[in-house]
Amino acid sequence: MNTPAGWLEDGNALARSYRFEGFGQAFAFLTRVSFHAERVDHHPEFTSRWNRVDFRLTTHDAGGITDRDVALAAEIDRLAAECGGR
């Protein structure tokens, strides 16, 4: 499995951080990610600090990274770009 561009393999998970201009943009981004995660029934681990959001994606049932994590990473990247994340 190929690690998506911009993401790092961190043990049994994919990891990436995004920064935004402020809290409102970061929160709007997380809201959009959460709606997508609910639709696909695959939920990321994340932390949020003011203008920064950190993700770890793993499939717990499989014990590591799967195609579902790679697909979620791609959608998170797309949403981040739309919301001004870098």
mmCIF file of N, CA and C in Angstrom:
data_model
loop_
_atom_site.group_PDB
_atom_site.id
_atom_site.type_symbol
_atom_site.label_atom_id
_atom_site.label_comp_id
_atom_site.label_asym_id
_atom_site.label_seq_id
_atom_site.Cartn_x
_atom_site.Cartn_y
_atom_site.Cartn_z
ATOM 1 N N MET A 1 0.843 -1.174 0.000
ATOM 2 C CA MET A 1 0.000 0.000 0.000
ATOM 3 C C MET A 1 0.895 1.245 0.000
ATOM 4 N N ASN A 2 0.574 2.189 -0.857
ATOM 5 C CA ASN A 2 1.347 3.424 -0.950
ATOM 6 C C ASN A 2 0.856 4.444 0.068
ATOM 7 N N THR A 3 1.791 5.054 0.760
ATOM 8 C CA THR A 3 1.450 6.122 1.696
ATOM 9 C C THR A 3 1.086 7.361 0.892
ATOM 10 N N PRO A 4 -0.080 7.952 1.160
ATOM 11 C CA PRO A 4 -0.476 9.146 0.416
ATOM 12 C C PRO A 4 0.526 10.290 0.617
ATOM 13 N N ALA A 5 0.708 11.099 -0.421
ATOM 14 C CA ALA A 5 1.622 12.248 -0.348
ATOM 15 C C ALA A 5 1.236 13.145 0.822
ATOM 16 N N GLY A 6 2.245 13.555 1.578
ATOM 17 C CA GLY A 6 2.011 14.435 2.719
ATOM 18 C C GLY A 6 1.706 13.714 4.019
ATOM 19 N N TRP A 7 1.410 12.446 3.952
ATOM 20 C CA TRP A 7 1.124 11.641 5.133
ATOM 21 C C TRP A 7 2.367 10.830 5.492
ATOM 22 N N LEU A 8 2.506 10.522 6.773
ATOM 23 C CA LEU A 8 3.611 9.696 7.259
ATOM 24 C C LEU A 8 3.050 8.431 7.883
ATOM 25 N N GLU A 9 3.782 7.337 7.734
ATOM 26 C CA GLU A 9 3.423 6.132 8.475
ATOM 27 C C GLU A 9 3.999 6.268 9.871
ATOM 28 N N ASP A 10 3.138 6.182 10.856
ATOM 29 C CA ASP A 10 3.524 6.320 12.258
ATOM 30 C C ASP A 10 3.077 5.050 12.970
ATOM 31 N N GLY A 11 3.955 4.065 13.015
ATOM 32 C CA GLY A 11 3.580 2.771 13.573
ATOM 33 C C GLY A 11 2.546 2.117 12.678
ATOM 34 N N ASN A 12 1.371 1.861 13.227
ATOM 35 C CA ASN A 12 0.309 1.204 12.461
ATOM 36 C C ASN A 12 -0.745 2.209 11.982
ATOM 37 N N ALA A 13 -0.341 3.469 11.786
ATOM 38 C CA ALA A 13 -1.296 4.503 11.388
ATOM 39 C C ALA A 13 -0.669 5.470 10.383
ATOM 40 N N LEU A 14 -1.532 6.164 9.659
ATOM 41 C CA LEU A 14 -1.120 7.294 8.837
ATOM 42 C C LEU A 14 -1.296 8.555 9.675
ATOM 43 N N ALA A 15 -0.368 9.488 9.561
ATOM 44 C CA ALA A 15 -0.428 10.711 10.368
ATOM 45 C C ALA A 15 -0.170 11.933 9.495
ATOM 46 N N ARG A 16 -0.867 13.018 9.828
ATOM 47 C CA ARG A 16 -0.658 14.286 9.128
ATOM 48 C C ARG A 16 -1.229 15.414 9.968
ATOM 49 N N SER A 17 -0.637 16.598 9.824
ATOM 50 C CA SER A 17 -1.111 17.811 10.493
ATOM 51 C C SER A 17 -1.472 18.854 9.448
ATOM 52 N N TYR A 18 -2.460 19.656 9.774
ATOM 53 C CA TYR A 18 -2.877 20.772 8.929
ATOM 54 C C TYR A 18 -2.934 22.028 9.779
ATOM 55 N N ARG A 19 -2.642 23.163 9.150
ATOM 56 C CA ARG A 19 -2.758 24.466 9.808
ATOM 57 C C ARG A 19 -3.715 25.332 9.007
ATOM 58 N N PHE A 20 -4.442 26.181 9.732
ATOM 59 C CA PHE A 20 -5.417 27.078 9.143
ATOM 60 C C PHE A 20 -5.170 28.488 9.656
ATOM 61 N N GLU A 21 -5.830 29.466 9.058
ATOM 62 C CA GLU A 21 -5.641 30.856 9.484
ATOM 63 C C GLU A 21 -6.117 31.087 10.915
ATOM 64 N N GLY A 22 -7.114 30.358 11.341
ATOM 65 C CA GLY A 22 -7.624 30.541 12.696
ATOM 66 C C GLY A 22 -8.504 29.387 13.123
ATOM 67 N N PHE A 23 -9.054 29.523 14.313
ATOM 68 C CA PHE A 23 -9.880 28.481 14.909
ATOM 69 C C PHE A 23 -11.110 28.180 14.065
ATOM 70 N N GLY A 24 -11.771 29.220 13.557
ATOM 71 C CA GLY A 24 -13.001 29.024 12.788
ATOM 72 C C GLY A 24 -12.788 28.158 11.568
ATOM 73 N N GLN A 25 -11.714 28.391 10.831
ATOM 74 C CA GLN A 25 -11.420 27.569 9.655
ATOM 75 C C GLN A 25 -11.110 26.133 10.061
ATOM 76 N N ALA A 26 -10.329 25.974 11.122
ATOM 77 C CA ALA A 26 -9.986 24.627 11.585
ATOM 78 C C ALA A 26 -11.243 23.876 12.018
ATOM 79 N N PHE A 27 -12.135 24.559 12.726
ATOM 80 C CA PHE A 27 -13.368 23.925 13.201
ATOM 81 C C PHE A 27 -14.287 23.570 12.035
ATOM 82 N N ALA A 28 -14.395 24.467 11.047
ATOM 83 C CA ALA A 28 -15.221 24.182 9.868
ATOM 84 C C ALA A 28 -14.686 22.955 9.130
ATOM 85 N N PHE A 29 -13.384 22.874 8.998
ATOM 86 C CA PHE A 29 -12.746 21.724 8.367
ATOM 87 C C PHE A 29 -13.068 20.438 9.121
ATOM 88 N N LEU A 30 -12.907 20.454 10.432
ATOM 89 C CA LEU A 30 -13.197 19.260 11.232
ATOM 90 C C LEU A 30 -14.657 18.852 11.122
ATOM 91 N N THR A 31 -15.536 19.823 11.046
ATOM 92 C CA THR A 31 -16.958 19.525 10.892
ATOM 93 C C THR A 31 -17.199 18.788 9.583
ATOM 94 N N ARG A 32 -16.583 19.248 8.513
ATOM 95 C CA ARG A 32 -16.747 18.590 7.214
ATOM 96 C C ARG A 32 -16.148 17.189 7.236
ATOM 97 N N VAL A 33 -14.990 17.039 7.872
ATOM 98 C CA VAL A 33 -14.375 15.702 7.988
ATOM 99 C C VAL A 33 -15.299 14.777 8.775
ATOM 100 N N SER A 34 -15.904 15.284 9.851
ATOM 101 C CA SER A 34 -16.757 14.428 10.684
ATOM 102 C C SER A 34 -17.992 13.954 9.920
ATOM 103 N N PHE A 35 -18.596 14.820 9.094
ATOM 104 C CA PHE A 35 -19.749 14.400 8.296
ATOM 105 C C PHE A 35 -19.345 13.311 7.297
ATOM 106 N N HIS A 36 -18.192 13.476 6.672
ATOM 107 C CA HIS A 36 -17.721 12.448 5.738
ATOM 108 C C HIS A 36 -17.448 11.136 6.479
ATOM 109 N N ALA A 37 -16.785 11.221 7.620
ATOM 110 C CA ALA A 37 -16.470 10.018 8.400
ATOM 111 C C ALA A 37 -17.734 9.261 8.785
ATOM 112 N N GLU A 38 -18.780 9.985 9.147
ATOM 113 C CA GLU A 38 -20.054 9.332 9.466
ATOM 114 C C GLU A 38 -20.627 8.622 8.242
ATOM 115 N N ARG A 39 -20.563 9.288 7.079
ATOM 116 C CA ARG A 39 -21.104 8.685 5.843
ATOM 117 C C ARG A 39 -20.397 7.383 5.495
ATOM 118 N N VAL A 40 -19.085 7.347 5.667
ATOM 119 C CA VAL A 40 -18.332 6.138 5.282
ATOM 120 C C VAL A 40 -18.089 5.196 6.461
ATOM 121 N N ASP A 41 -18.574 5.576 7.641
ATOM 122 C CA ASP A 41 -18.429 4.772 8.857
ATOM 123 C C ASP A 41 -16.970 4.387 9.122
ATOM 124 N N HIS A 42 -16.106 5.402 9.004
ATOM 125 C CA HIS A 42 -14.684 5.206 9.304
ATOM 126 C C HIS A 42 -14.191 6.508 9.941
ATOM 127 N N HIS A 43 -13.843 6.438 11.216
ATOM 128 C CA HIS A 43 -13.638 7.643 12.022
ATOM 129 C C HIS A 43 -12.168 7.840 12.389
ATOM 130 N N PRO A 44 -11.650 9.026 12.099
ATOM 131 C CA PRO A 44 -10.242 9.300 12.400
ATOM 132 C C PRO A 44 -10.033 9.660 13.866
ATOM 133 N N GLU A 45 -8.818 9.452 14.333
ATOM 134 C CA GLU A 45 -8.400 10.026 15.607
ATOM 135 C C GLU A 45 -7.835 11.401 15.280
ATOM 136 N N PHE A 46 -8.176 12.402 16.080
ATOM 137 C CA PHE A 46 -7.634 13.730 15.811
ATOM 138 C C PHE A 46 -7.494 14.522 17.098
ATOM 139 N N THR A 47 -6.623 15.515 17.050
ATOM 140 C CA THR A 47 -6.529 16.522 18.096
ATOM 141 C C THR A 47 -6.583 17.871 17.402
ATOM 142 N N SER A 48 -7.119 18.840 18.109
ATOM 143 C CA SER A 48 -7.260 20.176 17.548
ATOM 144 C C SER A 48 -6.743 21.181 18.562
ATOM 145 N N ARG A 49 -5.888 22.085 18.087
ATOM 146 C CA ARG A 49 -5.366 23.169 18.912
ATOM 147 C C ARG A 49 -5.447 24.447 18.102
ATOM 148 N N TRP A 50 -6.321 25.331 18.456
ATOM 149 C CA TRP A 50 -6.580 26.619 17.824
ATOM 150 C C TRP A 50 -6.622 26.519 16.306
ATOM 151 N N ASN A 51 -5.497 26.653 15.609
ATOM 152 C CA ASN A 51 -5.507 26.645 14.142
ATOM 153 C C ASN A 51 -4.855 25.392 13.555
ATOM 154 N N ARG A 52 -4.637 24.387 14.366
ATOM 155 C CA ARG A 52 -3.948 23.170 13.927
ATOM 156 C C ARG A 52 -4.815 21.945 14.217
ATOM 157 N N VAL A 53 -4.828 21.022 13.259
ATOM 158 C CA VAL A 53 -5.544 19.754 13.433
ATOM 159 C C VAL A 53 -4.587 18.632 13.056
ATOM 160 N N ASP A 54 -4.415 17.669 13.954
ATOM 161 C CA ASP A 54 -3.541 16.508 13.740
ATOM 162 C C ASP A 54 -4.409 15.255 13.620
ATOM 163 N N PHE A 55 -4.096 14.417 12.634
ATOM 164 C CA PHE A 55 -4.845 13.179 12.402
ATOM 165 C C PHE A 55 -3.955 11.959 12.532
ATOM 166 N N ARG A 56 -4.571 10.866 12.973
ATOM 167 C CA ARG A 56 -4.002 9.516 12.895
ATOM 168 C C ARG A 56 -5.108 8.626 12.349
ATOM 169 N N LEU A 57 -4.800 7.929 11.268
ATOM 170 C CA LEU A 57 -5.779 7.050 10.634
ATOM 171 C C LEU A 57 -5.298 5.617 10.714
ATOM 172 N N THR A 58 -6.139 4.760 11.249
ATOM 173 C CA THR A 58 -5.846 3.336 11.321
ATOM 174 C C THR A 58 -7.162 2.575 11.350
ATOM 175 N N THR A 59 -7.129 1.334 10.945
ATOM 176 C CA THR A 59 -8.304 0.476 11.032
ATOM 177 C C THR A 59 -8.063 -0.482 12.186
ATOM 178 N N HIS A 60 -8.702 -0.198 13.302
ATOM 179 C CA HIS A 60 -8.442 -0.967 14.526
ATOM 180 C C HIS A 60 -8.744 -2.450 14.350
ATOM 181 N N ASP A 61 -9.851 -2.772 13.661
ATOM 182 C CA ASP A 61 -10.218 -4.180 13.470
ATOM 183 C C ASP A 61 -9.158 -4.952 12.695
ATOM 184 N N ALA A 62 -8.443 -4.274 11.793
ATOM 185 C CA ALA A 62 -7.414 -4.924 10.979
ATOM 186 C C ALA A 62 -6.032 -4.818 11.616
ATOM 187 N N GLY A 63 -5.923 -3.987 12.645
ATOM 188 C CA GLY A 63 -4.649 -3.834 13.324
ATOM 189 C C GLY A 63 -3.634 -2.992 12.578
ATOM 190 N N GLY A 64 -4.118 -2.127 11.682
ATOM 191 C CA GLY A 64 -3.176 -1.286 10.955
ATOM 192 C C GLY A 64 -3.840 -0.513 9.833
ATOM 193 N N ILE A 65 -3.017 -0.084 8.899
ATOM 194 C CA ILE A 65 -3.461 0.753 7.786
ATOM 195 C C ILE A 65 -4.105 -0.119 6.708
ATOM 196 N N THR A 66 -5.274 0.320 6.244
ATOM 197 C CA THR A 66 -5.974 -0.383 5.160
ATOM 198 C C THR A 66 -6.354 0.617 4.076
ATOM 199 N N ASP A 67 -6.976 0.085 3.024
ATOM 200 C CA ASP A 67 -7.457 0.949 1.934
ATOM 201 C C ASP A 67 -8.451 1.985 2.437
ATOM 202 N N ARG A 68 -9.187 1.655 3.478
ATOM 203 C CA ARG A 68 -10.148 2.625 4.037
ATOM 204 C C ARG A 68 -9.418 3.845 4.589
ATOM 205 N N ASP A 69 -8.262 3.642 5.193
ATOM 206 C CA ASP A 69 -7.481 4.761 5.726
ATOM 207 C C ASP A 69 -6.915 5.612 4.594
ATOM 208 N N VAL A 70 -6.438 4.963 3.545
ATOM 209 C CA VAL A 70 -5.894 5.685 2.399
ATOM 210 C C VAL A 70 -6.993 6.525 1.738
ATOM 211 N N ALA A 71 -8.191 5.948 1.592
ATOM 212 C CA ALA A 71 -9.314 6.689 0.999
ATOM 213 C C ALA A 71 -9.718 7.862 1.887
ATOM 214 N N LEU A 72 -9.735 7.649 3.202
ATOM 215 C CA LEU A 72 -10.084 8.736 4.116
ATOM 216 C C LEU A 72 -9.025 9.831 4.072
ATOM 217 N N ALA A 73 -7.759 9.451 3.984
ATOM 218 C CA ALA A 73 -6.680 10.438 3.880
ATOM 219 C C ALA A 73 -6.876 11.309 2.638
ATOM 220 N N ALA A 74 -7.236 10.697 1.530
ATOM 221 C CA ALA A 74 -7.452 11.456 0.293
ATOM 222 C C ALA A 74 -8.600 12.446 0.454
ATOM 223 N N GLU A 75 -9.661 12.028 1.093
ATOM 224 C CA GLU A 75 -10.801 12.934 1.291
ATOM 225 C C GLU A 75 -10.443 14.045 2.274
ATOM 226 N N ILE A 76 -9.701 13.729 3.317
ATOM 227 C CA ILE A 76 -9.257 14.760 4.258
ATOM 228 C C ILE A 76 -8.381 15.781 3.535
ATOM 229 N N ASP A 77 -7.490 15.320 2.674
ATOM 230 C CA ASP A 77 -6.657 16.237 1.885
ATOM 231 C C ASP A 77 -7.527 17.164 1.032
ATOM 232 N N ARG A 78 -8.522 16.600 0.373
ATOM 233 C CA ARG A 78 -9.407 17.389 -0.487
ATOM 234 C C ARG A 78 -10.144 18.450 0.328
ATOM 235 N N LEU A 79 -10.680 18.047 1.473
ATOM 236 C CA LEU A 79 -11.414 18.984 2.328
ATOM 237 C C LEU A 79 -10.490 20.058 2.893
ATOM 238 N N ALA A 80 -9.280 19.673 3.259
ATOM 239 C CA ALA A 80 -8.324 20.654 3.784
ATOM 240 C C ALA A 80 -8.026 21.719 2.733
ATOM 241 N N ALA A 81 -7.834 21.296 1.495
ATOM 242 C CA ALA A 81 -7.554 22.250 0.422
ATOM 243 C C ALA A 81 -8.725 23.211 0.233
ATOM 244 N N GLU A 82 -9.942 22.692 0.297
ATOM 245 C CA GLU A 82 -11.129 23.538 0.145
ATOM 246 C C GLU A 82 -11.287 24.524 1.303
ATOM 247 N N CYS A 83 -10.802 24.142 2.474
ATOM 248 C CA CYS A 83 -10.962 24.975 3.670
ATOM 249 C C CYS A 83 -9.749 25.860 3.960
ATOM 250 N N GLY A 84 -8.768 25.852 3.083
ATOM 251 C CA GLY A 84 -7.596 26.702 3.265
ATOM 252 C C GLY A 84 -6.505 26.119 4.127
ATOM 253 N N GLY A 85 -6.530 24.803 4.330
ATOM 254 C CA GLY A 85 -5.499 24.155 5.145
ATOM 255 C C GLY A 85 -4.193 24.007 4.396
ATOM 256 N N ARG A 86 -3.137 23.972 5.154
ATOM 257 C CA ARG A 86 -1.818 23.744 4.562
ATOM 258 C C ARG A 86 -0.999 22.867 5.475
#
